[in-house]
XYZ file of C-alpha atoms in Angstrom:
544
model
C 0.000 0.000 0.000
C 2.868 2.429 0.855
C 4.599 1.325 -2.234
C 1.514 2.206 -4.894
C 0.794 5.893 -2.862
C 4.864 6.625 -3.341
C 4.782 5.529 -6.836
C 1.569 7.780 -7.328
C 2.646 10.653 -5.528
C 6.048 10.415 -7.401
C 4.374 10.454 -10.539
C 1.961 12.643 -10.344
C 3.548 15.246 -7.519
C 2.720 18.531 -9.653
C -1.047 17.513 -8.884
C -0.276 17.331 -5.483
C 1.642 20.131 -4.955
C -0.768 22.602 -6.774
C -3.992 21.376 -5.269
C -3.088 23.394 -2.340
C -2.764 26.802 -4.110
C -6.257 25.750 -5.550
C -7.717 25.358 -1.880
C -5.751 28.942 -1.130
C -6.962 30.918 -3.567
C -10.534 29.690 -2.652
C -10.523 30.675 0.596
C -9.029 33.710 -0.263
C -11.822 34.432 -3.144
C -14.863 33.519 -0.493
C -13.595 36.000 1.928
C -13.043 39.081 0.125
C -16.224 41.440 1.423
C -17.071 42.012 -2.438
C -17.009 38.666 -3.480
C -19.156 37.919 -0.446
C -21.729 40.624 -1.478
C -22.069 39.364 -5.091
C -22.776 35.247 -3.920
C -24.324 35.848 -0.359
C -26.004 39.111 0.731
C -27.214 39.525 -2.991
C -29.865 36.763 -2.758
C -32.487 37.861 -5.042
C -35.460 36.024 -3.752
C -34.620 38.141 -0.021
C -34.611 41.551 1.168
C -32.700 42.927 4.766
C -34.459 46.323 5.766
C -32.688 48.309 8.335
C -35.652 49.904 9.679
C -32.991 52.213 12.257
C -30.899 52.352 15.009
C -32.727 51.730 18.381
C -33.969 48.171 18.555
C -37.604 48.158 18.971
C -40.027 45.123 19.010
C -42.478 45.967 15.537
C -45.586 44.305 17.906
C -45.351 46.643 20.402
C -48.235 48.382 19.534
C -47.595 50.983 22.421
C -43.844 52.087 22.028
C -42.512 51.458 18.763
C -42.415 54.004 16.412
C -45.167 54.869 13.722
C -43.331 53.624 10.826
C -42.203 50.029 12.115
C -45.796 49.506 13.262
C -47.177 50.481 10.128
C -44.511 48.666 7.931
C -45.073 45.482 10.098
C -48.766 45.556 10.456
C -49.325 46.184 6.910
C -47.006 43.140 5.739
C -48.287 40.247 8.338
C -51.704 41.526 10.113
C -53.407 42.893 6.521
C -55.659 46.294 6.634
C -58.952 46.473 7.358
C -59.571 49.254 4.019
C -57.080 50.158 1.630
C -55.087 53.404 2.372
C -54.825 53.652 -1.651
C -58.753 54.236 -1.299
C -58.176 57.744 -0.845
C -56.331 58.412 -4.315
C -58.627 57.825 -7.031
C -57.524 54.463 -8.340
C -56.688 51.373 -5.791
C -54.003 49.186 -7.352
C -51.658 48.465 -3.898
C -52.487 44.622 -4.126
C -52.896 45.186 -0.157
C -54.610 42.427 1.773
C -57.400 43.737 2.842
C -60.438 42.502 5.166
C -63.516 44.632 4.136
C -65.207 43.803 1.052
C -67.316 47.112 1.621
C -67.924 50.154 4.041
C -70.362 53.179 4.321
C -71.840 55.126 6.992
C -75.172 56.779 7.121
C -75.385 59.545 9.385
C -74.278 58.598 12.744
C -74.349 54.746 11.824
C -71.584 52.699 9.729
C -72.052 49.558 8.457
C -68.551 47.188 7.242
C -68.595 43.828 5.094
C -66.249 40.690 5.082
C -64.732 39.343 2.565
C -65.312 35.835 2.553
C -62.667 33.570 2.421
C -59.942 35.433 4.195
C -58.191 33.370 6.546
C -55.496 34.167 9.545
C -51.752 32.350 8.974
C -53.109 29.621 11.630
C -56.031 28.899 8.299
C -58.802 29.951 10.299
C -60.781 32.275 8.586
C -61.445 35.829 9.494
C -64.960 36.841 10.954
C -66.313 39.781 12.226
C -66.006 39.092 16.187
C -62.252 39.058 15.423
C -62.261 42.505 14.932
C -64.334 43.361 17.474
C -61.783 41.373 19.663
C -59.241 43.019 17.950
C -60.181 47.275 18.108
C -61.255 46.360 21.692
C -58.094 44.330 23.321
C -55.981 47.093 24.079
C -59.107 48.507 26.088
C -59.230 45.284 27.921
C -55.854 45.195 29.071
C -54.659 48.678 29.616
C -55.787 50.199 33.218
C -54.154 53.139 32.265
C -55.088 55.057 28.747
C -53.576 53.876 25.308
C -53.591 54.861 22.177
C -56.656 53.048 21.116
C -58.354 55.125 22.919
C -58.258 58.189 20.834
C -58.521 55.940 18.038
C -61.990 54.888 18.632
C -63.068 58.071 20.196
C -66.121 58.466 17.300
C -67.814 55.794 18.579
C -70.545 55.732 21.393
C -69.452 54.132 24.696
C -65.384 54.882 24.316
C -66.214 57.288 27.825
C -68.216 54.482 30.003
C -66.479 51.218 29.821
C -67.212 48.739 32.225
C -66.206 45.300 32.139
C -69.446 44.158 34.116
C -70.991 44.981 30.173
C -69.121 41.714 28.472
C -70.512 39.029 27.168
C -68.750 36.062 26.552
C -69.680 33.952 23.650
C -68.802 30.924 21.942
C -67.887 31.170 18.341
C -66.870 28.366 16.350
C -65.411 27.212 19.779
C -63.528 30.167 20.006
C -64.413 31.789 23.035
C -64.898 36.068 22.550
C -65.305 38.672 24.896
C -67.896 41.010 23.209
C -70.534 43.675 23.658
C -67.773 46.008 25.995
C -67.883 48.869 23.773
C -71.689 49.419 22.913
C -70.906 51.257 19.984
C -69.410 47.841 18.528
C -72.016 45.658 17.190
C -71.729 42.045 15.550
C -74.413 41.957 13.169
C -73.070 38.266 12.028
C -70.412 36.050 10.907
C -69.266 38.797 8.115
C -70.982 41.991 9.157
C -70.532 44.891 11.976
C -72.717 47.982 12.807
C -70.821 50.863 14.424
C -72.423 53.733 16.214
C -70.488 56.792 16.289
C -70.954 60.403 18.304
C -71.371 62.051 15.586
C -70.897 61.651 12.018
C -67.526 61.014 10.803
C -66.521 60.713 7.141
C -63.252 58.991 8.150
C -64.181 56.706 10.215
C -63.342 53.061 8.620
C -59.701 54.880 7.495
C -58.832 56.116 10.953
C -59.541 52.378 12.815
C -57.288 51.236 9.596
C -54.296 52.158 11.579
C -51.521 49.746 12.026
C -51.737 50.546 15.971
C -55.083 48.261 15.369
C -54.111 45.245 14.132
C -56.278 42.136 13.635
C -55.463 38.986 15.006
C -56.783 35.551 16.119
C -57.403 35.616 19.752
C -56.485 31.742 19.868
C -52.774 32.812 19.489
C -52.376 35.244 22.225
C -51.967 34.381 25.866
C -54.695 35.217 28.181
C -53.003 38.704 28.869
C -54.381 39.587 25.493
C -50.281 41.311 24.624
C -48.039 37.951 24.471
C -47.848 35.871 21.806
C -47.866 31.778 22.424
C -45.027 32.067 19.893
C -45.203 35.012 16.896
C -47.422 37.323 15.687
C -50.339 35.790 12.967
C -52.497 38.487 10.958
C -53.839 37.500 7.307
C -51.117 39.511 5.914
C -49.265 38.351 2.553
C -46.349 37.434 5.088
C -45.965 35.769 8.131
C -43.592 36.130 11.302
C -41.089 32.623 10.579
C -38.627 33.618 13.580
C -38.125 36.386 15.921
C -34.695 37.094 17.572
C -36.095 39.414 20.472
C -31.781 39.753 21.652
C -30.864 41.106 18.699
C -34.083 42.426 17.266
C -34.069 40.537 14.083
C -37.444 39.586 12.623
C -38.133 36.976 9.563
C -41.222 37.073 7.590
C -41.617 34.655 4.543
C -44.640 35.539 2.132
C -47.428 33.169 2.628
C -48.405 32.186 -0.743
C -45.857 31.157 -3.408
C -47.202 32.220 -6.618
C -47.167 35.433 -5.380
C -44.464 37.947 -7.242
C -43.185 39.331 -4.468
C -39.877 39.434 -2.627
C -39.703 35.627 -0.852
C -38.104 36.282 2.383
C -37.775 39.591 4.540
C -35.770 40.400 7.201
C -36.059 43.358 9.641
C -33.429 44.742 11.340
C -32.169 47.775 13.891
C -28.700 48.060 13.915
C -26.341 51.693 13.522
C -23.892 49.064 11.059
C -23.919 49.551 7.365
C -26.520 46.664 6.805
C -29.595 46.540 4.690
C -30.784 46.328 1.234
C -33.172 48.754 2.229
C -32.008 51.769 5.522
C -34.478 53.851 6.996
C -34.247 56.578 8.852
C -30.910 58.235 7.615
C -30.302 61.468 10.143
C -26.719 61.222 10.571
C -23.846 59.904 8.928
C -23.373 56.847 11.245
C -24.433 54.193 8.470
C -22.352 54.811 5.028
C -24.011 54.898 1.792
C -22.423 53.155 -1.338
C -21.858 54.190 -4.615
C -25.003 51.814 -5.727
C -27.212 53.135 -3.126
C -30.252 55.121 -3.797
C -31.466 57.838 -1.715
C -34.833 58.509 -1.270
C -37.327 61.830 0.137
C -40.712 61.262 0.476
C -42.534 64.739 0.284
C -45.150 63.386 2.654
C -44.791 64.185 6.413
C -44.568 61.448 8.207
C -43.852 63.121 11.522
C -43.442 66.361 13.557
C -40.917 67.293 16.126
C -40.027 69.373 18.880
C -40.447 69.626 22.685
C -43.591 68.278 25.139
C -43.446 69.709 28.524
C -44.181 67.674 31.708
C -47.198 70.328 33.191
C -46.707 68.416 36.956
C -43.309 70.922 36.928
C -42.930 74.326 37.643
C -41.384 75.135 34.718
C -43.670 73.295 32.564
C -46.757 75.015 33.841
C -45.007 78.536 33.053
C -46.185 80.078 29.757
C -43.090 82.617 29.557
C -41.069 79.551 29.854
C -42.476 77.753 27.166
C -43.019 80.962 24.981
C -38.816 81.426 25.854
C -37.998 78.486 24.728
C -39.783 78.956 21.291
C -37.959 82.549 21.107
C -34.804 80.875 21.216
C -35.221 78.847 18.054
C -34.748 79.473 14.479
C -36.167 76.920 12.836
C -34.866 77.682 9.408
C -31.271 77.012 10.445
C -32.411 74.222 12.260
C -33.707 72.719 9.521
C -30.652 73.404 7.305
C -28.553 70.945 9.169
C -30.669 67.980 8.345
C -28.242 66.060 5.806
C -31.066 65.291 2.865
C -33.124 68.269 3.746
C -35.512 65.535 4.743
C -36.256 68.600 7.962
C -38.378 71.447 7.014
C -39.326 74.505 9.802
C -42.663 74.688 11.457
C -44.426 75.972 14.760
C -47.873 74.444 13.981
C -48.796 70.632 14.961
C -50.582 70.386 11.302
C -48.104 70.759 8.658
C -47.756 73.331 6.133
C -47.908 71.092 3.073
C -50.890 68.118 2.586
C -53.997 68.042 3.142
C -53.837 69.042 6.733
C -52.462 73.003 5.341
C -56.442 73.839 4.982
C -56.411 73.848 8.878
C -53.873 75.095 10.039
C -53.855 78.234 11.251
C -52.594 81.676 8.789
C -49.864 82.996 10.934
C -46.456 83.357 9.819
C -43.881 80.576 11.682
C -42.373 82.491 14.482
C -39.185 83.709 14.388
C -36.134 83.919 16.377
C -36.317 86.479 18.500
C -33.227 86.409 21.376
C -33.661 89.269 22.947
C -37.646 88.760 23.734
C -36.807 85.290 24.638
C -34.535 86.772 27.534
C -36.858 88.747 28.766
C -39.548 86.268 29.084
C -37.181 83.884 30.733
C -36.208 86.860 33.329
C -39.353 86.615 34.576
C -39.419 83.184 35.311
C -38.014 82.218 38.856
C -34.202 81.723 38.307
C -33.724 78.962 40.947
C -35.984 76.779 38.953
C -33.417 77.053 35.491
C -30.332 79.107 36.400
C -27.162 77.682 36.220
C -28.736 74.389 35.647
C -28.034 71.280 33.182
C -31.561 70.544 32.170
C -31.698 66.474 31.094
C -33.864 65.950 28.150
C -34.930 62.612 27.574
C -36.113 61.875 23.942
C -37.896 59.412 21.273
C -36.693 59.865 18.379
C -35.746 56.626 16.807
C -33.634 58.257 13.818
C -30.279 57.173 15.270
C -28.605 55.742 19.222
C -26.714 58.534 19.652
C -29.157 61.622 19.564
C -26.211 63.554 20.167
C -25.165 62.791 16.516
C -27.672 64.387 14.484
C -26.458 67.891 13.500
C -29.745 69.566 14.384
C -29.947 68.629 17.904
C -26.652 70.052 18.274
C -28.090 73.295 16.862
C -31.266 73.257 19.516
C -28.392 73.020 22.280
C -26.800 75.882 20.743
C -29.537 78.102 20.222
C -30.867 77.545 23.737
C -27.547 78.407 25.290
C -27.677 81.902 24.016
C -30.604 82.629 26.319
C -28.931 80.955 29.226
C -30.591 77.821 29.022
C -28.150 74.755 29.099
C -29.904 71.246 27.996
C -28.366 67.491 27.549
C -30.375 65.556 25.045
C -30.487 61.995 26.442
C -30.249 58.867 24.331
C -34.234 57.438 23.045
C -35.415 55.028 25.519
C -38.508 53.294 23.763
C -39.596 52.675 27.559
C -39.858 55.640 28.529
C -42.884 56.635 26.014
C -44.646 59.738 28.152
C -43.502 61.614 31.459
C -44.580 59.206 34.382
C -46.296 60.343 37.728
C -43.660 62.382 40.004
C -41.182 62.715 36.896
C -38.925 65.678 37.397
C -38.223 66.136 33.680
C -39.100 69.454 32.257
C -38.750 68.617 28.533
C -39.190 65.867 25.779
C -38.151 66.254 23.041
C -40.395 63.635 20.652
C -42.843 64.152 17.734
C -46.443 62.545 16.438
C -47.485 61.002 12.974
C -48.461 62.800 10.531
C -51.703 60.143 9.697
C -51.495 58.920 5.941
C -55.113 57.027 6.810
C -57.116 59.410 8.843
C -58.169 62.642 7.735
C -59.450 64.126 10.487
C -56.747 67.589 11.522
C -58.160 66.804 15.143
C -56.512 63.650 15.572
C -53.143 65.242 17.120
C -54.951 67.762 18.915
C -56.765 64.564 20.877
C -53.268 63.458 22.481
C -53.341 66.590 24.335
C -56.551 65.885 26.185
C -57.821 64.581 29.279
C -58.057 60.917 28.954
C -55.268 60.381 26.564
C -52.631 58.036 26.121
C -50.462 60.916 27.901
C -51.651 62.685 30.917
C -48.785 65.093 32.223
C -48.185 66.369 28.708
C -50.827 69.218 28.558
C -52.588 71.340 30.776
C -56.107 71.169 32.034
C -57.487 73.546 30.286
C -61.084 74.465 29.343
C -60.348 76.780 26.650
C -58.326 74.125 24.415
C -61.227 71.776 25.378
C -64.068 73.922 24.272
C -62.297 75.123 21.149
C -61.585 71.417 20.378
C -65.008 69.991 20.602
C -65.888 73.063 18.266
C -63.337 71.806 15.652
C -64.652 68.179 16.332
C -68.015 69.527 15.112
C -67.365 71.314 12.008
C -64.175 70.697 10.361
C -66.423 68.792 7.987
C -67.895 71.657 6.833
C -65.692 74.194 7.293
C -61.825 74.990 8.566
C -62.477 77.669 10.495
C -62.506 75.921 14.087
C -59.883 73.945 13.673
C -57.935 77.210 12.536
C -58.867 78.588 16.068
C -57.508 75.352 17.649
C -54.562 75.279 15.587
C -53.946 79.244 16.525
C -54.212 78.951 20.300
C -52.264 75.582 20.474
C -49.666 77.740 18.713
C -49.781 80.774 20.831
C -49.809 78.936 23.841
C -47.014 76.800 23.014
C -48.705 73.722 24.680
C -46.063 71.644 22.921
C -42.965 73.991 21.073
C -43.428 72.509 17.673
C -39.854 72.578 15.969
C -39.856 70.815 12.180
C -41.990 68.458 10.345
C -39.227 65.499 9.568
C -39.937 63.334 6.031
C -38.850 59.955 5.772
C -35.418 59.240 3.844
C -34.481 56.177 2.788
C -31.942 54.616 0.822
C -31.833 51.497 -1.597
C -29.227 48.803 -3.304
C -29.875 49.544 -6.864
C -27.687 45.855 -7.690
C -30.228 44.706 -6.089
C -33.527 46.345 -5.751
C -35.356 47.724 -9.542
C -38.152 49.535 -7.963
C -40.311 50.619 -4.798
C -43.215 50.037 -6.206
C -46.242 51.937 -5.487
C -45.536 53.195 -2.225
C -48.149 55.796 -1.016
C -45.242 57.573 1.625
C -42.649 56.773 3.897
C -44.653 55.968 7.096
C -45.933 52.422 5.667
C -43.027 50.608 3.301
C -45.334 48.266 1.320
C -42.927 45.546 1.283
C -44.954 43.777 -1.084
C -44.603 46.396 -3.784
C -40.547 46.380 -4.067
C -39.604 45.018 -7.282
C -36.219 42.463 -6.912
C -33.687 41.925 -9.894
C -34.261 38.336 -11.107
């Protein structure tokens, strides 16, 4: 045996001595980071969106940000109506639940579709979304969102749990009949009874903040998941890594032309076929990247004040602090002018402009500022670091972004000395006893709803936030006035819109746009994609 391998090996010894430089240059090939891009990350059935930097959990209806739970909802829950509705022509290819919608007067009546049927293959009736706009109202003592969402329709204001009935359906057992404005007419039809008439009602309880589910997959807590999320969706949840906040969906039906596989990610590294949320410099763009500015709004910005404070309660300080500011050079600093000024909380551009009210955006104006802050009690600010904590999910280190370094500045030169703190998605809304003065955060611009009032609501009592705003009768009057005719004419909500302003009940700073960039190697189109607040995934186009 020796013999034959030395007489091989002696005869043949060039094969053996180059099959090593063969297995060198391999290795050597498979590691370069190009090489790598071109055979791995470039799968063209699979797409890696880097939705931003601070990890969030896309089912947390509560904390995440507006455009992962719209993105998310969208993709694996469905919509109950299609946002595309509202242009003239509907060709999103969206799943959606109702086959039709209408109200009369203070009634609305919705439809099934037939035929629809949850991930689990159970198919989709109409006490799972009654379940579904009702659970967060089950489980939250304290006010959520949902609230506000549903605040058309009778009942939202007298809850009681004594009121639920619980039936058997299919031997799925429901808790129904809690909100009395809620009615299950039968296995594919729903009555709702509102206030008062509402032309946008089905679109604003369309929001991705109400998704619908099975009830048989959640724990009795109504929030956890027995394992991951299940909507009727074109994709569904195939693995969660909650450590690293990495999310896999996989498109439910194969024929479908769309991209196979998604993954969802929140990392600050230069990953991603797809990178949302581009405020600072932190994640490099490519030469083959695309860069993307949707005109819509997709959110505002500036600062909330905690009104359990001193300072917060103070209108000079508040009317100070937006003194200080010029918001044009504020804006300036955004890298992809993706930041545009504004004082107002409905934007200057949209549909939303009609209401707003017509006075100019303030100015900066340091010497006024001063003065107002003189007569504020100087123990309460002087010679003081004030901490600000913040959402704002653009980036980790809020520090980073070149306009928050510009707020910092500004404020200085009227003596006030701030430290932006790093977004912690826990800490959503100032808590009872908080000793924060400012937040610096922003709300949605709605892409669904079109009612101007929705904002406005947040900074009532019985809201999701409660030290945020003042208790005052004025905004509420002047708000139930704009509730009552905005459908007929602007001029109330104008009046909101103007004392809001005036009173600085939150310092409104910009109106932010989303920005987004793209692998042209890898991506040919976005598709139809009505803004930047919901990425229909299902719309990107993949090279073959």
């Amino acid at each position: 045996m020796k013999n034959t391998i030395y007489f091989l090996f002696k005869k043949y010894k060039w094969v053996f001595l180059i099959l090593p430089l063969f297995y060198f240059f391999y290795i050597i090939f498979n590691n370069n980071p190009k090489n790598q891009s071109s055979s791995k990350n470039i799968l063209n059935d699979s797409l890696i969106i880097n939705m931003g930097e601070v990890p969030q959990t896309p089912w947390d209806l509560d904390q995440a940000a507006i455009q992962v739970v719209e993105t998310f909802t969208s993709a694996v829950h469905g919509c109950l109506t299609s946002v595309y509705k509202l242009g003239s022509i509907d060709n999103s290819n969206q799943n959606v639940l109702f086959e039709k919608y209408f109200c009369e007067g203070k009634t609305c009546y919705a439809t099934l579709k037939k035929g629809v049927r949850f991930h689990n293959n159970r198919e989709v009736n109409a006490y799972d979304v009654e379940f579904s706009l009702i659970k967060q109202l089950l489980i939250h003592k304290k006010n959520s969102f949902t609230k506000t969402i549903l605040n058309d329709i009778e009942g939202i204001e007298s809850l009681n749990k004594k009121n639920i009935k619980h039936l058997s359906i299919n031997n799925i057992q429901y808790p129904s009949q809690y909100l009395r404005g809620i009615k299950v007419i039968d296995f594919y039809n729903l009555k709702f009874i509102l206030k008062s008439s509402s032309e946008n009602f089905f679109h604003k309880i369309s929001e991705g903040r109400l998704p619908i589910v099975p009830i048989e997959e959640l724990k009795n807590d109504y929030v956890s998941w027995k394992k991951y999320p299940v909507g009727f969706g074109k994709y569904k949840v195939i693995h969660a890594n909650l450590k690293d906040y990495e999310f896999h969906l996989e498109k439910v039906l194969k024929e479908e032309l769309i991209p196979k596989s998604v993954k969802i990610v929140f990392s600050s590294k230069n990953i991603g076929d797809i990178k949302m949320q581009l405020a600072n410099s932190q994640r490099k763009l490519s030469e083959y990247e695309q860069i993307l500015t949707f005109y819509d709004v997709y959110s505002n910005g500036g600062f909330l004040y905690n009104y359990q404070t001193e300072l917060g309660q103070n209108e000079n300080f508040r009317k100070a602090i937006s003194l200080a500011l010029d918001r044009e050079k504020i804006a300036k600093k955004s890298l992809f002018n993706e930041i545009y000024a504004e004082d107002q909380l409905l934007p200057s551009s949209g549909w939303q402009s009609t209401y707003r009210a017509k006075i100019p955006i303030q100015k900066q104006n340091i010497p006024e500022a001063k003065k107002l802050l003189e007569k504020v009690p100087k123990e309460l600010w002087q010679n003081k670091l004030l901490l600000i904590p913040t959402y704002w999910d653009d980036v980790k280190d809020i520090n980073s972004i070149p306009y928050i370094t510009e707020i910092k500045d500004q404020l200085a030169q009227i003596g006030l000395h701030v430290k932006f703190l790093d977004t912690d998605v826990e800490y959503d809304k100032f808590s009872k006893g908080d000793k924060n003065i400012l937040w610096f955060t922003g709300f949605g611009i709605s892409f669904v709803n079109f009612d101007p009032n929705k904002n406005f609501s947040h900074f009532r009592k019985g809201s999701y936030f409660t030290y945020e705003h003042p208790d005052d009768p004025e905004f509420e009057r002047l708000f139930q006035n704009s509730i009552n005719h905005f459908t007929d004419s602007p001029e109330e909500t104008q009046k909101l819109s103007a004392y809001f302003t005036e009173k600085n009940i939150m310092t409104v700073i910009m109106n932010q746009r989303m920005t987004l960039s793209y692998d042209s190697r890898k991506i040919i189109s976005l598709g139809n994609q009505y803004n930047g607040i919901r990425l229909a995934i299902w719309e990107i186009k993949l090279k073959e």
